[in-house]
mmCIF file of C-alpha atoms in Angstrom:
data_model
loop_
_atom_site.group_PDB
_atom_site.id
_atom_site.type_symbol
_atom_site.label_atom_id
_atom_site.label_comp_id
_atom_site.label_asym_id
_atom_site.label_seq_id
_atom_site.Cartn_x
_atom_site.Cartn_y
_atom_site.Cartn_z
ATOM 1 C CA MET A 1 222.367 153.821 132.700
ATOM 2 C CA LYS A 2 221.071 151.980 135.745
ATOM 3 C CA GLU A 3 219.428 155.073 137.222
ATOM 4 C CA CYS A 4 217.748 156.002 133.937
ATOM 5 C CA LEU A 5 216.174 152.550 133.610
ATOM 6 C CA GLU A 6 215.121 152.406 137.249
ATOM 7 C CA ASN A 7 213.459 155.821 136.927
ATOM 8 C CA VAL A 8 211.292 154.485 134.086
ATOM 9 C CA ARG A 9 210.176 151.548 136.222
ATOM 10 C CA ARG A 10 209.584 153.750 139.271
ATOM 11 C CA LYS A 11 207.725 156.595 137.545
ATOM 12 C CA ALA A 12 205.911 154.503 134.888
ATOM 13 C CA PRO A 13 205.364 157.497 132.572
ATOM 14 C CA LEU A 14 202.484 157.646 130.106
ATOM 15 C CA VAL A 15 203.739 158.098 126.535
ATOM 16 C CA HIS A 16 201.583 159.409 123.684
ATOM 17 C CA ASN A 17 202.436 157.806 120.343
ATOM 18 C CA ILE A 18 201.409 158.976 116.894
ATOM 19 C CA THR A 19 203.223 156.237 115.127
ATOM 20 C CA ASN A 20 203.645 153.803 112.277
ATOM 21 C CA TYR A 21 200.655 151.515 111.647
ATOM 22 C CA VAL A 22 203.048 148.748 110.572
ATOM 23 C CA THR A 23 204.706 148.584 113.994
ATOM 24 C CA VAL A 24 202.217 150.159 116.402
ATOM 25 C CA ASN A 25 201.612 146.949 118.374
ATOM 26 C CA ASP A 26 205.324 146.315 118.898
ATOM 27 C CA VAL A 27 205.878 149.918 119.974
ATOM 28 C CA ALA A 28 203.118 149.617 122.574
ATOM 29 C CA ASN A 29 204.509 146.328 123.836
ATOM 30 C CA VAL A 30 208.091 147.512 124.171
ATOM 31 C CA ILE A 31 206.927 150.581 126.138
ATOM 32 C CA LEU A 32 204.971 148.276 128.449
ATOM 33 C CA ALA A 33 207.969 145.953 128.700
ATOM 34 C CA ILE A 34 210.242 148.710 129.995
ATOM 35 C CA GLY A 35 207.684 149.632 132.665
ATOM 36 C CA ALA A 36 206.001 152.668 131.098
ATOM 37 C CA SER A 37 202.480 152.991 129.636
ATOM 38 C CA PRO A 38 201.656 153.681 125.980
ATOM 39 C CA ILE A 39 198.643 155.402 124.506
ATOM 40 C CA MET A 40 198.086 155.492 120.754
ATOM 41 C CA ALA A 41 195.953 158.411 119.535
ATOM 42 C CA ASP A 42 196.140 160.158 116.172
ATOM 43 C CA ASP A 43 192.779 161.848 115.593
ATOM 44 C CA ARG A 44 192.868 165.638 115.563
ATOM 45 C CA GLU A 45 189.789 165.750 117.812
ATOM 46 C CA GLU A 46 191.624 164.196 120.756
ATOM 47 C CA VAL A 47 195.412 164.469 120.348
ATOM 48 C CA GLU A 48 195.770 167.689 122.334
ATOM 49 C CA GLU A 49 193.705 166.287 125.184
ATOM 50 C CA ILE A 50 195.573 162.973 125.148
ATOM 51 C CA THR A 51 199.031 164.513 125.041
ATOM 52 C CA SER A 52 198.078 166.733 127.983
ATOM 53 C CA LEU A 53 197.759 163.580 130.094
ATOM 54 C CA CYS A 54 201.164 162.239 129.118
ATOM 55 C CA GLY A 55 204.772 162.919 130.008
ATOM 56 C CA GLY A 56 206.167 162.364 126.533
ATOM 57 C CA LEU A 57 205.210 162.395 122.856
ATOM 58 C CA ASN A 58 206.581 160.094 120.156
ATOM 59 C CA ILE A 59 205.901 161.221 116.577
ATOM 60 C CA ASN A 60 206.755 158.705 113.843
ATOM 61 C CA ILE A 61 206.050 159.522 110.174
ATOM 62 C CA GLY A 62 206.287 155.937 108.901
ATOM 63 C CA THR A 63 202.729 155.734 107.544
ATOM 64 C CA LEU A 64 201.753 159.303 106.721
ATOM 65 C CA ASN A 65 198.401 160.647 105.648
ATOM 66 C CA GLN A 66 196.908 164.129 105.637
ATOM 67 C CA ARG A 67 194.757 163.417 108.686
ATOM 68 C CA THR A 68 197.654 162.334 110.877
ATOM 69 C CA ILE A 69 199.935 165.119 109.669
ATOM 70 C CA GLU A 70 197.521 167.674 111.112
ATOM 71 C CA ALA A 71 197.288 165.655 114.331
ATOM 72 C CA MET A 72 201.090 165.600 114.641
ATOM 73 C CA HIS A 73 201.260 169.396 114.452
ATOM 74 C CA LEU A 74 198.479 169.843 117.001
ATOM 75 C CA ALA A 75 199.937 167.357 119.464
ATOM 76 C CA GLY A 76 203.469 168.691 119.046
ATOM 77 C CA LYS A 77 202.476 172.292 119.728
ATOM 78 C CA LYS A 78 200.456 171.234 122.763
ATOM 79 C CA ALA A 79 203.331 169.176 124.143
ATOM 80 C CA ASN A 80 205.679 172.139 123.648
ATOM 81 C CA ALA A 81 203.291 174.396 125.544
ATOM 82 C CA LEU A 82 203.269 171.891 128.418
ATOM 83 C CA GLN A 83 207.059 171.435 128.222
ATOM 84 C CA HIS A 84 206.724 167.710 127.618
ATOM 85 C CA LYS A 85 209.554 165.792 125.984
ATOM 86 C CA ILE A 86 209.018 165.129 122.262
ATOM 87 C CA LEU A 87 210.768 162.795 119.829
ATOM 88 C CA LEU A 88 210.609 162.826 116.021
ATOM 89 C CA ASP A 89 211.263 159.631 114.081
ATOM 90 C CA PRO A 90 211.504 160.784 110.423
ATOM 91 C CA VAL A 91 210.954 157.341 108.877
ATOM 92 C CA GLY A 92 211.796 157.377 105.177
ATOM 93 C CA ALA A 93 212.759 161.061 105.031
ATOM 94 C CA GLY A 94 214.468 161.456 101.672
ATOM 95 C CA ALA A 95 212.455 158.628 100.113
ATOM 96 C CA SER A 96 209.532 160.855 99.132
ATOM 97 C CA ALA A 97 208.824 164.566 98.984
ATOM 98 C CA LEU A 98 205.847 164.151 101.334
ATOM 99 C CA ARG A 99 207.910 162.523 104.075
ATOM 100 C CA THR A 100 210.750 165.029 103.839
ATOM 101 C CA LYS A 101 208.424 168.025 103.644
ATOM 102 C CA THR A 102 206.353 166.789 106.594
ATOM 103 C CA ALA A 103 209.378 166.218 108.810
ATOM 104 C CA LEU A 104 210.849 169.624 107.990
ATOM 105 C CA SER A 105 207.499 171.349 108.532
ATOM 106 C CA LEU A 106 207.131 169.674 111.921
ATOM 107 C CA MET A 107 210.653 170.726 112.880
ATOM 108 C CA LYS A 108 209.842 174.305 111.922
ATOM 109 C CA GLU A 109 206.701 174.478 114.074
ATOM 110 C CA VAL A 110 207.555 172.111 116.939
ATOM 111 C CA HIS A 111 210.672 171.914 119.072
ATOM 112 C CA PHE A 112 211.816 168.311 119.287
ATOM 113 C CA ASP A 113 214.023 167.225 122.166
ATOM 114 C CA VAL A 114 215.264 164.283 120.109
ATOM 115 C CA ILE A 115 215.410 163.395 116.432
ATOM 116 C CA ARG A 116 216.084 159.685 115.979
ATOM 117 C CA GLY A 117 216.642 158.054 112.628
ATOM 118 C CA ASN A 118 219.089 156.215 110.466
ATOM 119 C CA VAL A 119 221.900 158.245 108.956
ATOM 120 C CA SER A 120 220.224 158.638 105.543
ATOM 121 C CA GLU A 121 217.054 160.024 107.142
ATOM 122 C CA VAL A 122 219.012 162.496 109.251
ATOM 123 C CA LYS A 123 221.079 163.549 106.247
ATOM 124 C CA ALA A 124 217.909 164.139 104.246
ATOM 125 C CA LEU A 125 216.727 166.611 106.894
ATOM 126 C CA ALA A 126 220.092 168.254 107.450
ATOM 127 C CA LEU A 127 221.416 168.430 103.904
ATOM 128 C CA GLY A 128 218.439 167.836 101.654
ATOM 129 C CA SER A 129 220.033 164.641 100.324
ATOM 130 C CA GLN A 130 217.885 161.812 98.967
ATOM 131 C CA SER A 131 219.890 158.615 99.455
ATOM 132 C CA THR A 132 217.372 156.761 101.589
ATOM 133 C CA LYS A 133 216.671 153.203 100.395
ATOM 134 C CA GLY A 134 212.970 153.138 101.152
ATOM 135 C CA VAL A 135 212.891 153.360 104.932
ATOM 136 C CA ASP A 136 216.399 151.909 105.302
ATOM 137 C CA ALA A 137 219.746 153.673 105.264
ATOM 138 C CA ASP A 138 221.653 153.737 102.003
ATOM 139 C CA ALA A 139 224.731 151.503 102.158
ATOM 140 C CA ALA A 140 226.965 154.468 101.337
ATOM 141 C CA ASP A 141 225.778 156.270 104.479
ATOM 142 C CA VAL A 142 226.323 153.537 107.073
ATOM 143 C CA VAL A 143 228.395 154.595 110.095
ATOM 144 C CA ARG A 144 231.602 152.529 110.141
ATOM 145 C CA GLU A 145 234.818 152.672 112.109
ATOM 146 C CA GLU A 146 236.601 154.268 109.141
ATOM 147 C CA ASN A 147 234.130 157.169 108.832
ATOM 148 C CA LEU A 148 233.199 157.414 112.512
ATOM 149 C CA GLN A 149 234.898 160.740 113.191
ATOM 150 C CA LYS A 150 233.349 162.321 110.107
ATOM 151 C CA MET A 151 229.881 161.106 111.102
ATOM 152 C CA LEU A 152 230.388 162.297 114.680
ATOM 153 C CA SER A 153 231.289 165.768 113.440
ATOM 154 C CA PHE A 154 228.185 165.804 111.219
ATOM 155 C CA ALA A 155 225.897 164.680 114.052
ATOM 156 C CA LYS A 156 227.317 167.232 116.494
ATOM 157 C CA LYS A 157 227.022 170.073 113.984
ATOM 158 C CA TYR A 158 223.421 169.186 113.186
ATOM 159 C CA ALA A 159 222.496 168.848 116.868
ATOM 160 C CA GLN A 160 223.955 172.293 117.556
ATOM 161 C CA SER A 161 222.240 173.986 114.602
ATOM 162 C CA PHE A 162 218.806 172.635 115.530
ATOM 163 C CA GLY A 163 219.205 172.730 119.301
ATOM 164 C CA THR A 164 218.229 169.102 119.744
ATOM 165 C CA ILE A 165 219.661 165.697 120.582
ATOM 166 C CA ILE A 166 220.450 163.687 117.475
ATOM 167 C CA ALA A 167 220.351 159.895 117.695
ATOM 168 C CA ILE A 168 221.677 158.213 114.547
ATOM 169 C CA THR A 169 221.135 154.484 114.794
ATOM 170 C CA GLY A 170 222.641 151.643 112.817
ATOM 171 C CA ALA A 171 225.575 149.255 113.163
ATOM 172 C CA ILE A 172 227.189 151.919 115.352
ATOM 173 C CA ASP A 173 224.831 154.311 117.145
ATOM 174 C CA LEU A 174 225.637 157.973 117.725
ATOM 175 C CA VAL A 175 223.818 160.047 120.351
ATOM 176 C CA THR A 176 224.816 163.685 120.779
ATOM 177 C CA ASP A 177 223.591 167.049 122.001
ATOM 178 C CA GLY A 178 226.211 168.857 119.945
ATOM 179 C CA GLU A 179 228.850 168.892 122.664
ATOM 180 C CA LYS A 180 228.974 165.445 124.205
ATOM 181 C CA ALA A 181 228.508 162.284 122.169
ATOM 182 C CA TYR A 182 227.900 158.642 122.994
ATOM 183 C CA VAL A 183 229.292 156.099 120.533
ATOM 184 C CA ILE A 184 227.293 152.912 121.157
ATOM 185 C CA ARG A 185 228.166 149.459 119.863
ATOM 186 C CA ASN A 186 225.333 147.360 121.262
ATOM 187 C CA GLY A 187 223.071 145.377 118.950
ATOM 188 C CA CYS A 188 223.488 142.874 116.124
ATOM 189 C CA GLN A 189 222.773 142.690 112.405
ATOM 190 C CA GLU A 190 219.814 140.361 112.908
ATOM 191 C CA MET A 191 217.847 143.307 114.320
ATOM 192 C CA SER A 192 217.677 144.831 110.830
ATOM 193 C CA ARG A 193 215.913 141.734 109.485
ATOM 194 C CA ILE A 194 212.701 142.330 111.412
ATOM 195 C CA THR A 195 210.518 145.369 110.927
ATOM 196 C CA GLY A 196 210.017 147.734 113.798
ATOM 197 C CA THR A 197 213.193 147.761 115.871
ATOM 198 C CA GLY A 198 213.779 151.418 115.028
ATOM 199 C CA CYS A 199 210.175 152.326 115.808
ATOM 200 C CA GLN A 200 210.409 150.386 119.065
ATOM 201 C CA LEU A 201 213.569 152.271 119.966
ATOM 202 C CA SER A 202 211.793 155.593 119.416
ATOM 203 C CA GLY A 203 209.052 154.493 121.808
ATOM 204 C CA LEU A 204 211.643 153.312 124.302
ATOM 205 C CA ILE A 205 213.558 156.601 124.104
ATOM 206 C CA SER A 206 210.322 158.530 124.646
ATOM 207 C CA ALA A 207 209.671 156.557 127.843
ATOM 208 C CA PHE A 208 213.222 157.138 129.105
ATOM 209 C CA LEU A 209 212.949 160.860 128.316
ATOM 210 C CA ALA A 210 209.647 161.218 130.138
ATOM 211 C CA ALA A 211 211.115 159.529 133.215
ATOM 212 C CA ASN A 212 214.432 161.421 133.094
ATOM 213 C CA PRO A 213 213.557 164.941 131.857
ATOM 214 C CA GLU A 214 216.543 166.585 133.538
ATOM 215 C CA ASN A 215 219.008 164.066 132.142
ATOM 216 C CA ALA A 216 217.937 163.856 128.511
ATOM 217 C CA LEU A 217 221.190 162.982 126.754
ATOM 218 C CA GLU A 218 221.985 160.146 129.142
ATOM 219 C CA ALA A 219 218.369 158.934 128.933
ATOM 220 C CA VAL A 220 218.580 158.678 125.136
ATOM 221 C CA ALA A 221 221.915 156.861 125.358
ATOM 222 C CA ALA A 222 220.582 154.468 128.007
ATOM 223 C CA ALA A 223 217.508 153.616 125.932
ATOM 224 C CA THR A 224 219.667 153.049 122.856
ATOM 225 C CA CYS A 225 221.997 150.750 124.774
ATOM 226 C CA ALA A 226 219.020 148.896 126.259
ATOM 227 C CA MET A 227 217.491 148.217 122.829
ATOM 228 C CA GLY A 228 220.782 147.016 121.384
ATOM 229 C CA LEU A 229 221.497 144.857 124.412
ATOM 230 C CA ALA A 230 218.012 143.335 124.146
ATOM 231 C CA GLY A 231 218.806 142.434 120.548
ATOM 232 C CA GLU A 232 221.963 140.669 121.668
ATOM 233 C CA ILE A 233 220.202 138.821 124.479
ATOM 234 C CA GLY A 234 217.280 137.866 122.251
ATOM 235 C CA LYS A 235 219.603 136.454 119.602
ATOM 236 C CA GLY A 236 221.408 134.397 122.233
ATOM 237 C CA ARG A 237 218.128 132.858 123.396
ATOM 238 C CA LEU A 238 216.948 131.701 119.961
ATOM 239 C CA LEU A 239 216.571 127.936 119.629
ATOM 240 C CA GLU A 240 217.011 125.760 116.555
ATOM 241 C CA GLY A 241 214.152 126.322 114.145
ATOM 242 C CA GLU A 242 213.299 129.783 115.504
ATOM 243 C CA GLY A 243 213.548 132.806 113.221
ATOM 244 C CA ASN A 244 212.382 136.356 112.728
ATOM 245 C CA ALA A 245 208.946 136.143 114.355
ATOM 246 C CA THR A 246 210.323 134.538 117.501
ATOM 247 C CA TYR A 247 213.277 136.916 117.552
ATOM 248 C CA ARG A 248 210.917 139.901 117.687
ATOM 249 C CA ASN A 249 209.315 138.431 120.807
ATOM 250 C CA ARG A 250 212.687 137.571 122.335
ATOM 251 C CA ILE A 251 213.698 141.232 122.096
ATOM 252 C CA ILE A 252 210.575 142.382 123.927
ATOM 253 C CA ASP A 253 211.101 139.628 126.523
ATOM 254 C CA ALA A 254 214.671 140.833 127.076
ATOM 255 C CA ILE A 255 213.450 144.402 127.611
ATOM 256 C CA SER A 256 210.821 143.286 130.123
ATOM 257 C CA LEU A 257 213.345 141.265 132.140
ATOM 258 C CA MET A 258 216.258 143.708 131.937
ATOM 259 C CA THR A 259 217.521 145.110 135.228
ATOM 260 C CA GLY A 260 219.460 148.282 135.807
ATOM 261 C CA GLU A 261 222.489 146.208 136.779
ATOM 262 C CA GLU A 262 222.251 144.160 133.583
ATOM 263 C CA LEU A 263 222.067 147.315 131.475
ATOM 264 C CA GLU A 264 224.982 148.899 133.315
ATOM 265 C CA LYS A 265 227.102 145.800 132.766
ATOM 266 C CA GLY A 266 226.075 145.131 129.177
ATOM 267 C CA ALA A 267 226.087 148.682 127.762
ATOM 268 C CA LYS A 268 228.913 149.128 125.234
ATOM 269 C CA TYR A 269 229.655 152.792 124.769
ATOM 270 C CA GLU A 270 232.324 155.426 124.813
ATOM 271 C CA ILE A 271 231.954 159.172 125.264
ATOM 272 C CA ARG A 272 233.600 161.573 122.857
#
């Protein structure tokens, strides 16, 4: 964990984001906070050129349109050709045919090193289910202690079949490459009350991947622990009268101030 974070700060990778308009500013700020550099570019005329300059690519389908769909395919194929690390955040997959179709089409044409989403989104891609509640996980899908082993088996099977790392995030986070899995218990419920924590995590993971290309699974787990830990720290620093808007800033503050030692000490995970 410590080494993965310190590599981000030392290498300061440039991360190309084609991401959600709702959360784009927070994604840029959390990437800056961890010590990397973001660039947001989604026009087909420049995405290949921009992604060529970067070490990682973060594709988030949260606010889709036909123009950006084409840009996602172009950037993804270029990043593959350059062997850059790529993440797919299939926001709302299962909520609409366009979102599900776009994510599946991207997965067919682009190899993603990581797919990160809530359990309903991942299930929509793996099984064709449609239980997503908007862009949130359906309550019936939430990873709990009582269904943890079943969800782990699902995540590992899906990771193996698609040859990618699967990161299912929620109350309990699961990160697996199909063989080894991290069960992560950092974070708090308050994080679900502000928009963008999932999108921020995808940006954070992309930065960790770009800085730790030979250690991808551990990089994804470290980023996931760091985001959850920042949520815990941010909650603890809230003062009376402060709510969601301040909490969002507290999380970014916690990321910017987090040390490798703090992450190593505060990460709550087990390997299965």
